[in-house]
CSV table of C-alpha atoms in Angstrom, one decimal:
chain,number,residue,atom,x,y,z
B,2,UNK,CA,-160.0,-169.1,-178.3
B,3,UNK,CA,-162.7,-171.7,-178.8
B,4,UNK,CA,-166.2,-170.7,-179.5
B,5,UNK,CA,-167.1,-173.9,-180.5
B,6,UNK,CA,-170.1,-174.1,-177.6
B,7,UNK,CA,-171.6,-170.5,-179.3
B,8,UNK,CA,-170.8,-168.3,-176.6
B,9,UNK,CA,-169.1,-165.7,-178.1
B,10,UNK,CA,-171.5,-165.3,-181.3
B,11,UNK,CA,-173.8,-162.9,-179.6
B,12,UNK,CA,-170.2,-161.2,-178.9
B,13,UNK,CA,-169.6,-160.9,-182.2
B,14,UNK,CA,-172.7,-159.7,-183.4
B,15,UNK,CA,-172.6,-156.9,-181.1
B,16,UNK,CA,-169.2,-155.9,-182.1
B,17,UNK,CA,-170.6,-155.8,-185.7
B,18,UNK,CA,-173.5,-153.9,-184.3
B,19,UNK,CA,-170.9,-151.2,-182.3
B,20,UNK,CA,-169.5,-150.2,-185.6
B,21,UNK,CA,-172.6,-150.2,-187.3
B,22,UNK,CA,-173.5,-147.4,-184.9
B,23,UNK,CA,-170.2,-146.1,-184.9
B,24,UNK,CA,-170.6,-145.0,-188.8
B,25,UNK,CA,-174.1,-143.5,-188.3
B,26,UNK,CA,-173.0,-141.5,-185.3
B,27,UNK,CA,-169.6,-140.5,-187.5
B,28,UNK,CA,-171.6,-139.7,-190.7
B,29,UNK,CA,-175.4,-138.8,-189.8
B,30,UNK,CA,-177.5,-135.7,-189.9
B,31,UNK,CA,-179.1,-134.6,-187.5
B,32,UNK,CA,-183.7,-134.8,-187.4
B,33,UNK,CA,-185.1,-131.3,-187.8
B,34,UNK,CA,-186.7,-130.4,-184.6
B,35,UNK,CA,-189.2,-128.4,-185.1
B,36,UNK,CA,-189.3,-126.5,-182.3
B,37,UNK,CA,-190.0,-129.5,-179.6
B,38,UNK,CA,-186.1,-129.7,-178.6
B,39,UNK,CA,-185.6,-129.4,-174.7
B,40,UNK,CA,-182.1,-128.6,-174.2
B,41,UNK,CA,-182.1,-129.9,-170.0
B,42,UNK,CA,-184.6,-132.9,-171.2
B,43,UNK,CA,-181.2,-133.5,-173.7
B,44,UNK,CA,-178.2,-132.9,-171.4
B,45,UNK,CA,-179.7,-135.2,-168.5
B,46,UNK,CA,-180.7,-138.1,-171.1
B,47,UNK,CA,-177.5,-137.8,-172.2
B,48,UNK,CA,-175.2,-138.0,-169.1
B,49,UNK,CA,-177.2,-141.4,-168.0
B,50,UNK,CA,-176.4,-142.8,-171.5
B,51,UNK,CA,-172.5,-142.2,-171.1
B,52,UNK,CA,-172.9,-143.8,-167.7
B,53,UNK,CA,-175.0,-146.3,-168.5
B,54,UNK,CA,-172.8,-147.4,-171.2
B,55,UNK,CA,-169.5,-147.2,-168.6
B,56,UNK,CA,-171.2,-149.5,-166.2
B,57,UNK,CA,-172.2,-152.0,-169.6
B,58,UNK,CA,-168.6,-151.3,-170.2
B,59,UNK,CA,-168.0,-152.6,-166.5
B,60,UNK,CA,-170.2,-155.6,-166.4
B,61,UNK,CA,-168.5,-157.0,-169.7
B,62,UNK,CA,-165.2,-156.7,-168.4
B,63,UNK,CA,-166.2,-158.9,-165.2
B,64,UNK,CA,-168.0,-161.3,-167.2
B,65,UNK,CA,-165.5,-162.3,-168.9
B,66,UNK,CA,-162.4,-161.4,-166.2
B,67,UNK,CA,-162.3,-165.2,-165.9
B,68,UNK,CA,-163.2,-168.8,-166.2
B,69,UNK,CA,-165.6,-170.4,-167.1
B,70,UNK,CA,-167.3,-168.5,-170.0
B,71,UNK,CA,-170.9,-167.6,-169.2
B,72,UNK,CA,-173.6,-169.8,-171.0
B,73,UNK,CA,-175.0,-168.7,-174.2
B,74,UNK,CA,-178.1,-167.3,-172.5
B,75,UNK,CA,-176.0,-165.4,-170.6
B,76,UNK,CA,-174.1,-164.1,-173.4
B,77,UNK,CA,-176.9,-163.1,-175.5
B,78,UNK,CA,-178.3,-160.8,-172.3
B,79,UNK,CA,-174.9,-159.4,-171.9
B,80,UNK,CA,-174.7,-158.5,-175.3
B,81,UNK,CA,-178.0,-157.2,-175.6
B,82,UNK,CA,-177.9,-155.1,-172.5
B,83,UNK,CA,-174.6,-153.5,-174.0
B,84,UNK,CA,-176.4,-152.8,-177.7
B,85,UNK,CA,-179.4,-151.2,-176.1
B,86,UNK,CA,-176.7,-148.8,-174.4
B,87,UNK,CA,-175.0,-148.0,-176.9
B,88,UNK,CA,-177.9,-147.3,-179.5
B,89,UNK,CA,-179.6,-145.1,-176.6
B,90,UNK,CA,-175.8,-143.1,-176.9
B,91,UNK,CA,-176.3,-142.5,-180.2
B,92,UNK,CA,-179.8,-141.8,-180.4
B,93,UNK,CA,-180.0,-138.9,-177.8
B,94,UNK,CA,-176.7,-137.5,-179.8
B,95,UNK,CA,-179.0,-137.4,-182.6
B,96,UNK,CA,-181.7,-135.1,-180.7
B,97,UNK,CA,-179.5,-132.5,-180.7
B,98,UNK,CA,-180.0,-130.2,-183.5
B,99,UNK,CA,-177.6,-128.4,-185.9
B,100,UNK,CA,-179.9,-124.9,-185.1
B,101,UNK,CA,-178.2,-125.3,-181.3
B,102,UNK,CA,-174.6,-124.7,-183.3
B,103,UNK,CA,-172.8,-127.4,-185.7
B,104,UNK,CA,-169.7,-126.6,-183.2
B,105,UNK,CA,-171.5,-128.0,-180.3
B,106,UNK,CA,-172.4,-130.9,-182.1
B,107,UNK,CA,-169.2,-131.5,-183.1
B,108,UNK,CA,-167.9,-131.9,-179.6
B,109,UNK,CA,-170.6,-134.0,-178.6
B,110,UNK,CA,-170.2,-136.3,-181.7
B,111,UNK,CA,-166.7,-136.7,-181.5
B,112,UNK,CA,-166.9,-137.2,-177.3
B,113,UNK,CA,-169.7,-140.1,-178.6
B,114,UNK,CA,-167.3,-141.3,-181.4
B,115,UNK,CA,-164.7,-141.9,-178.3
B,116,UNK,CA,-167.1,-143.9,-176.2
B,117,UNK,CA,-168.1,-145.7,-179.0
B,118,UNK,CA,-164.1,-146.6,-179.8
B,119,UNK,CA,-163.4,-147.9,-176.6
B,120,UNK,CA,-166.5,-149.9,-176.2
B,121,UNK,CA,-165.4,-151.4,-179.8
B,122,UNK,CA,-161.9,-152.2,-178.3
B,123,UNK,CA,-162.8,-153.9,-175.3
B,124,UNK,CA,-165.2,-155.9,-177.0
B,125,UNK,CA,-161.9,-157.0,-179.7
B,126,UNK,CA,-159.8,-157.6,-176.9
B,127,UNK,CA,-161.7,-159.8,-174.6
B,128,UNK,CA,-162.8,-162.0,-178.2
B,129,UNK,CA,-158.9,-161.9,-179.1
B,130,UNK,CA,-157.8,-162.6,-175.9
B,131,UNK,CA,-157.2,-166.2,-174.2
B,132,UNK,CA,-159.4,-166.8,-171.6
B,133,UNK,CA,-157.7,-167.3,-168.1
B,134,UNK,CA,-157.4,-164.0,-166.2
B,135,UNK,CA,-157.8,-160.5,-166.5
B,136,UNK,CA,-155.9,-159.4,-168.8
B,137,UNK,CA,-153.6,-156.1,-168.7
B,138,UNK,CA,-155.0,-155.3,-171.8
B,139,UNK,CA,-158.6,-155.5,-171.0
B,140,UNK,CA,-157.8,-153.9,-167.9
B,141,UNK,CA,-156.1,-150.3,-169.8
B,142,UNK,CA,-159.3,-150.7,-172.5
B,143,UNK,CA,-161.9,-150.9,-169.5
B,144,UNK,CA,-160.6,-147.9,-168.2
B,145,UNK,CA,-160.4,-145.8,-171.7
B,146,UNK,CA,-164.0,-146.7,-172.1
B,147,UNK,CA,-164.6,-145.2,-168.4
B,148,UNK,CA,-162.3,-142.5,-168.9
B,149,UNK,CA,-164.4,-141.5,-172.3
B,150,UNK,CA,-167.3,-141.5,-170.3
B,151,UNK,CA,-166.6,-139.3,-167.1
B,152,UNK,CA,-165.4,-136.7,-169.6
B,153,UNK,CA,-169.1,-136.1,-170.3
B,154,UNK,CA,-169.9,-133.1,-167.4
B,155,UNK,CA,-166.6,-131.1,-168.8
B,156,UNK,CA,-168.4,-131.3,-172.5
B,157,UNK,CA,-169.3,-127.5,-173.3
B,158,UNK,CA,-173.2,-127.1,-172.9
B,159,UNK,CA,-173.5,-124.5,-175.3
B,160,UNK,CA,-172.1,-122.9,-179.0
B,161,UNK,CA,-170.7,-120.0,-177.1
B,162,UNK,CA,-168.5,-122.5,-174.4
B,163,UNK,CA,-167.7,-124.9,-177.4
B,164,UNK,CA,-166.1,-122.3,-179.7
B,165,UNK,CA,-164.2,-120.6,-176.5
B,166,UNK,CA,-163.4,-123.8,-176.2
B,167,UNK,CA,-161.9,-124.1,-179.4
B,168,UNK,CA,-160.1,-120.4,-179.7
B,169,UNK,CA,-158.5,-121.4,-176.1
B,170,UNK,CA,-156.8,-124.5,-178.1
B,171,UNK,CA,-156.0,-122.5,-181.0
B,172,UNK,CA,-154.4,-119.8,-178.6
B,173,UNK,CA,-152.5,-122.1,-176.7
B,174,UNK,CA,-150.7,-123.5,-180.1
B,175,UNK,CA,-150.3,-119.9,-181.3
B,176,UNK,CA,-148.7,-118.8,-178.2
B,177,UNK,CA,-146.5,-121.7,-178.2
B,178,UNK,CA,-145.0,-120.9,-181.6
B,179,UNK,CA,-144.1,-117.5,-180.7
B,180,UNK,CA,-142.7,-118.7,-177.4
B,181,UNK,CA,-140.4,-121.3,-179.2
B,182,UNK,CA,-139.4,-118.7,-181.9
B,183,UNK,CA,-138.3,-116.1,-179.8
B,184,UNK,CA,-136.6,-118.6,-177.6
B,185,UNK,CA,-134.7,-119.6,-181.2
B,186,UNK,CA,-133.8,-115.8,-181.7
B,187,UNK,CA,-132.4,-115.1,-178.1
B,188,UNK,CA,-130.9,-118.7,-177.2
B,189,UNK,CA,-127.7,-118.0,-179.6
B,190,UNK,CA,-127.3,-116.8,-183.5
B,191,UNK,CA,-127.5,-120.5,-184.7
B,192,UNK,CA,-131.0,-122.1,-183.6
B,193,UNK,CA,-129.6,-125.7,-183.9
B,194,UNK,CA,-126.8,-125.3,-181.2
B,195,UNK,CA,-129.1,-127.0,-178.5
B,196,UNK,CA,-129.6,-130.3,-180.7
B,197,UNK,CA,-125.9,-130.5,-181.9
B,198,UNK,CA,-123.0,-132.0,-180.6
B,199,UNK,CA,-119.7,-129.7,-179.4
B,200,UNK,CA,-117.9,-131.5,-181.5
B,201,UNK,CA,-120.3,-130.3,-184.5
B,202,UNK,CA,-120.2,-127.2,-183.1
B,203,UNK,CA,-116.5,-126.4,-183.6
B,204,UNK,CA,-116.4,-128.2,-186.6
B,205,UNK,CA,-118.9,-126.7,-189.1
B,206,UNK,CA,-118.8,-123.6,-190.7
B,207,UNK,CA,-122.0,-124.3,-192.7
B,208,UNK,CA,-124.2,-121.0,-192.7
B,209,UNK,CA,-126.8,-122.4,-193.8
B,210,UNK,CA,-127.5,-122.6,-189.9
B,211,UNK,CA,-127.6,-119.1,-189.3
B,212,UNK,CA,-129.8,-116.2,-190.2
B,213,UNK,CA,-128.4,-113.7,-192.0
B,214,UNK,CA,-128.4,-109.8,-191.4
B,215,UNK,CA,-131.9,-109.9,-194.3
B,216,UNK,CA,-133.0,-113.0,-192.6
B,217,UNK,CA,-133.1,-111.4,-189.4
B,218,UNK,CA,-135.0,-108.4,-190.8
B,219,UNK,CA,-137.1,-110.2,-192.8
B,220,UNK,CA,-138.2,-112.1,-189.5
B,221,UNK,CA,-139.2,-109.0,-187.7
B,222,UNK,CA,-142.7,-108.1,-189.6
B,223,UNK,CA,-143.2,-111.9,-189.2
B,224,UNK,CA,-143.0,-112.0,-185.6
B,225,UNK,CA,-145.0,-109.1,-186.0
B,226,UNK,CA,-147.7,-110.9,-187.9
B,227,UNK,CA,-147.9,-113.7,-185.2
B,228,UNK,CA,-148.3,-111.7,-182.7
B,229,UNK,CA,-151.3,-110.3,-184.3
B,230,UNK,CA,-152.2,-113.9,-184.6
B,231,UNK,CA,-152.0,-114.6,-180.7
B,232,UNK,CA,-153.8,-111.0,-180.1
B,233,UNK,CA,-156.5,-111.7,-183.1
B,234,UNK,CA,-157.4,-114.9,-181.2
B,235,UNK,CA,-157.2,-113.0,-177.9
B,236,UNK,CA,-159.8,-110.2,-178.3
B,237,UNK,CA,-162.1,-113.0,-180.5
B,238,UNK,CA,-162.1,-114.9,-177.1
B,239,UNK,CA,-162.9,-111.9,-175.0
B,240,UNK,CA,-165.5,-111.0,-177.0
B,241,UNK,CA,-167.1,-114.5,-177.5
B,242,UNK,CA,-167.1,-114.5,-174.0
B,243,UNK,CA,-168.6,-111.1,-173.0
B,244,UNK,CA,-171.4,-111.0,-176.4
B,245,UNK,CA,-171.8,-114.2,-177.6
B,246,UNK,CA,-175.2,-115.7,-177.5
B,247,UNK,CA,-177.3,-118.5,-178.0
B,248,UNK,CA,-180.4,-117.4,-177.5
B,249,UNK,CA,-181.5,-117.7,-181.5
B,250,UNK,CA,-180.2,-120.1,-184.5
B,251,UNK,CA,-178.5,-117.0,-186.2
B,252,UNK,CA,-176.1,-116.3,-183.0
B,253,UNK,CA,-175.6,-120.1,-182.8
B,254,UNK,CA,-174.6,-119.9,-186.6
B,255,UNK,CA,-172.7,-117.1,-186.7
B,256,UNK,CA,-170.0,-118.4,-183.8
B,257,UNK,CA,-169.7,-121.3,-185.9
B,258,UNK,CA,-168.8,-118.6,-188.5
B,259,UNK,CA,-165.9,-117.3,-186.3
B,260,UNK,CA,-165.1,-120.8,-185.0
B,261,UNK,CA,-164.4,-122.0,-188.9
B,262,UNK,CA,-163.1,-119.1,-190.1
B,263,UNK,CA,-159.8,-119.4,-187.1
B,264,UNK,CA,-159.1,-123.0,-187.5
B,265,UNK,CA,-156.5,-121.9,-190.4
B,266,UNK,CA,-154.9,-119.7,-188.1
B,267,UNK,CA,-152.2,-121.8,-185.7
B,268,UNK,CA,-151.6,-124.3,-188.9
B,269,UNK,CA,-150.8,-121.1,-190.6
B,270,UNK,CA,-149.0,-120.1,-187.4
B,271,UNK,CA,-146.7,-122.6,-187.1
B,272,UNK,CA,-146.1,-122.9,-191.0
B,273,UNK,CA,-145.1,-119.2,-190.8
B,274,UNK,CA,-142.6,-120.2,-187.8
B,275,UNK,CA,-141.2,-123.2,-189.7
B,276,UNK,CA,-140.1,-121.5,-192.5
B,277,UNK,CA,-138.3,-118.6,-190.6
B,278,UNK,CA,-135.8,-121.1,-189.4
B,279,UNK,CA,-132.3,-121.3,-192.1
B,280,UNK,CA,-131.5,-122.2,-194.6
B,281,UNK,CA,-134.6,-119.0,-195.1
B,282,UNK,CA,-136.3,-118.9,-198.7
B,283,UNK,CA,-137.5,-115.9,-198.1
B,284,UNK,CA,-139.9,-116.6,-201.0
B,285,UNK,CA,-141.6,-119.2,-199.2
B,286,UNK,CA,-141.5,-116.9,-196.2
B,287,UNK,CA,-143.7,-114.5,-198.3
B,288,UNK,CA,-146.2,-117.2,-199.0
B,289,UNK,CA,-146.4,-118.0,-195.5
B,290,UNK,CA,-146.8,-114.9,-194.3
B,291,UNK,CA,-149.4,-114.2,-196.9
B,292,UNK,CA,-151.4,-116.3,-195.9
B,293,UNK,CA,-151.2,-116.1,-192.3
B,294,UNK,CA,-152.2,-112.1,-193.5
B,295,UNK,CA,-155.3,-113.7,-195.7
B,296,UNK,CA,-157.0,-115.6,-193.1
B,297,UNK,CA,-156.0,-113.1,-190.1
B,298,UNK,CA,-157.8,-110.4,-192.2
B,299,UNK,CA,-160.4,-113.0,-193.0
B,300,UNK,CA,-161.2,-113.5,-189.6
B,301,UNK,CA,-161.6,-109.6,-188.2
B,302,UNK,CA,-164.1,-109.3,-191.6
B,303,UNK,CA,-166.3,-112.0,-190.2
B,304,UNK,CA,-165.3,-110.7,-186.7
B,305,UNK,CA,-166.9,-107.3,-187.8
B,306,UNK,CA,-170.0,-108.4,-189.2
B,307,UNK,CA,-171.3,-110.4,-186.0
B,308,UNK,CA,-173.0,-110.0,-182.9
B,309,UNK,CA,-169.9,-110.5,-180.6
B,310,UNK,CA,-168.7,-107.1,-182.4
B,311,UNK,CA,-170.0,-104.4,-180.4
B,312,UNK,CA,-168.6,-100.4,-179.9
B,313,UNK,CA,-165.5,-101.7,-178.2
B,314,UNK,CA,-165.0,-104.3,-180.1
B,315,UNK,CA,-164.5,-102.3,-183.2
B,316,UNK,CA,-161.5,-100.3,-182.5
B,317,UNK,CA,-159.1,-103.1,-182.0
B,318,UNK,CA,-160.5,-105.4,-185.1
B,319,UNK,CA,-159.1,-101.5,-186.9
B,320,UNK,CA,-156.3,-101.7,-185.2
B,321,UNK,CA,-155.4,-105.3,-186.0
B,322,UNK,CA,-156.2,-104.9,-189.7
B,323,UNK,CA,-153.7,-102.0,-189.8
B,324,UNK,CA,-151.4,-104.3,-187.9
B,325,UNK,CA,-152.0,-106.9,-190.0
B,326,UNK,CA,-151.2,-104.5,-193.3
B,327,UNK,CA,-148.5,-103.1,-192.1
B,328,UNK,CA,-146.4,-106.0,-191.3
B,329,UNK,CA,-147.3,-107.5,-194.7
B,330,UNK,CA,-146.1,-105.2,-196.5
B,331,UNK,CA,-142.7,-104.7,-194.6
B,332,UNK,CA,-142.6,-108.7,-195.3
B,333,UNK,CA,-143.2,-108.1,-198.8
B,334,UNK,CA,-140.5,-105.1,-199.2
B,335,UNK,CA,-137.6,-107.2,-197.0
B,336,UNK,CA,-138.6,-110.0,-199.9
B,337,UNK,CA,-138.9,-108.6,-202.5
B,338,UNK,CA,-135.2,-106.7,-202.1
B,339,UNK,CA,-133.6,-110.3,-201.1
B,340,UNK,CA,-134.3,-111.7,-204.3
């Protein structure tokens, strides 16, 4: 596409300025607000910036929808209208302090990072596109800058909603490792029948795609220690839910405690899962299972020492950590007499 009349410069400036912005947003600390933050004053600023910056979004996608190009006055107002958008974005993202929970801000930088992404991409595809009609292409990245934006009212408000947020994610993947393992064990005594051919099937006689009579006992404290996992993650919720405040930087900080200190846990999960499938090395079951143990008891330690953890509360973090023990060690026996 020609550019030769200037037209597109301020177009290019401004995508140069996008992700300029996009950096800061990605990599900057938040000011210190000392003590003048108003949290509604924040959450209304910052729903009009996301929609202002879908209908910028909007108006450079019509603009340049189709022939002729608009002037280079034109442009440069575009162009400016869209920068003062998206530096509003990212200023009012920066209001928000890390004393109001680093979780939170998390969610809010990354939902910013995903405005700012689509507003990049539909500024690259309208430069790198041939101007005759709308294009498909500017059509699908219109909409992904729109759809970034309306996901702004289901944004968590609050530390205590964004980590429940996060646990329900990390519960979900938990439970679906158990689900898929158990379906392994009860489908048939060979876990790969369902993704090989009959013909394979009568063929082989390789046991390497079977468990074993120590494999299978070796997987039962395993299953053991997931479900702990899933249950772990289960009461955490609960309680999250029913004690967790806000109300003072110390709450805020110590969810973001219990919100770092369970991220390990479905990666660990599903690494415990993998390894349960044969050919087993029940050594590197061990490992796994380890360190599914670690972070599990980890978790009910930090768990213990926070505000979520009241009189009820405390009987099933003991209960877990016995769990939790006494799996392990039936894990470690089973391995340690296979080898």
């Amino acid at each position: 596409m020609s550019d030769s009349s200037g037209n597109l410069i301020p177009l290019r400036n401004l995508l140069n300025s996008v992700q300029s912005v996009r950096e800061r947003v990605r990599d900057g600390e938040p000011r210190d607000s000392a003590g003048g933050f108003d949290v509604h004053h924040f959450w209304d600023t910052l729903g009009h910036t996301f929609k202002a910056t879908s209908q910028a979004a909007t108006k450079l996608s019509i603009t340049y929808s189709k022939p002729p190009l608009p002037s280079a006055q034109e442009c440069d107002a575009l162009a400016d209208h869209i920068q003062d958008s998206v530096l509003a974005l990212a200023t009012v993202y920066f209001w928000l302090p890390k004393s109001h929970g680093v979780t939170l801000r998390r969610v809010v930088r990354d939902a910013t990072l995903e405005v700012l992404d689509g507003m990049q991409q539909l500024i690259e595809v309208i430069l790198n596109t041939p101007l005759q009609s709308l294009t498909q292409e500017q059509l699908t990245s219109t909409a992904g800058v729109w759809a970034s934006c309306d996901q702004f009212p289901h944004l968590p408000k609050d530390n205590q909603a964004a980590v429940l947020s996060l646990l329900a994610t990390y519960s979900s993947v938990v439970k679906d490792a158990i689900e898929e393992m158990e379906q392994a064990q009860s489908d048939s005594q060979d876990p790969y029948s369902d993704v090989l051919e009959d013909d394979d099937l009568d063929t082989r006689g390789n046991q390497d795609t079977y468990w074993s009579e120590a494999d299978k006992q070796l997987m039962a404290p395993c299953h053991g220690l997931m479900k702990a996992a899933r249950a772990c993650l289960k009461k955490l919720s609960a309680a999250v839910k029913n004690n967790g405040k806000v109300d003072t930087p110390a709450c805020c900080a110590q969810l973001d405690d219990l919100a770092d200190s369970t991220k390990e846990i479905s990666p660990s999960v599903d690494d415990l899962a993998l390894s349960l499938y044969p050919p087993m090395n029940h050594i590197a079951v061990h490992q796994n299972a380890s360190r599914l143990s670690s972070i599990l008891k980890k978790v009910l330690e930090i768990t213990k020492s926070s505000h979520v953890c009241l009189e009820p509360e405390v009987s099933w973090v003991k209960f877990l950590d016995g769990a939790i023990d006494h799996n392990m060690q039936k894990v470690t026996n089973l391995a340690d007499s296979a080898t």
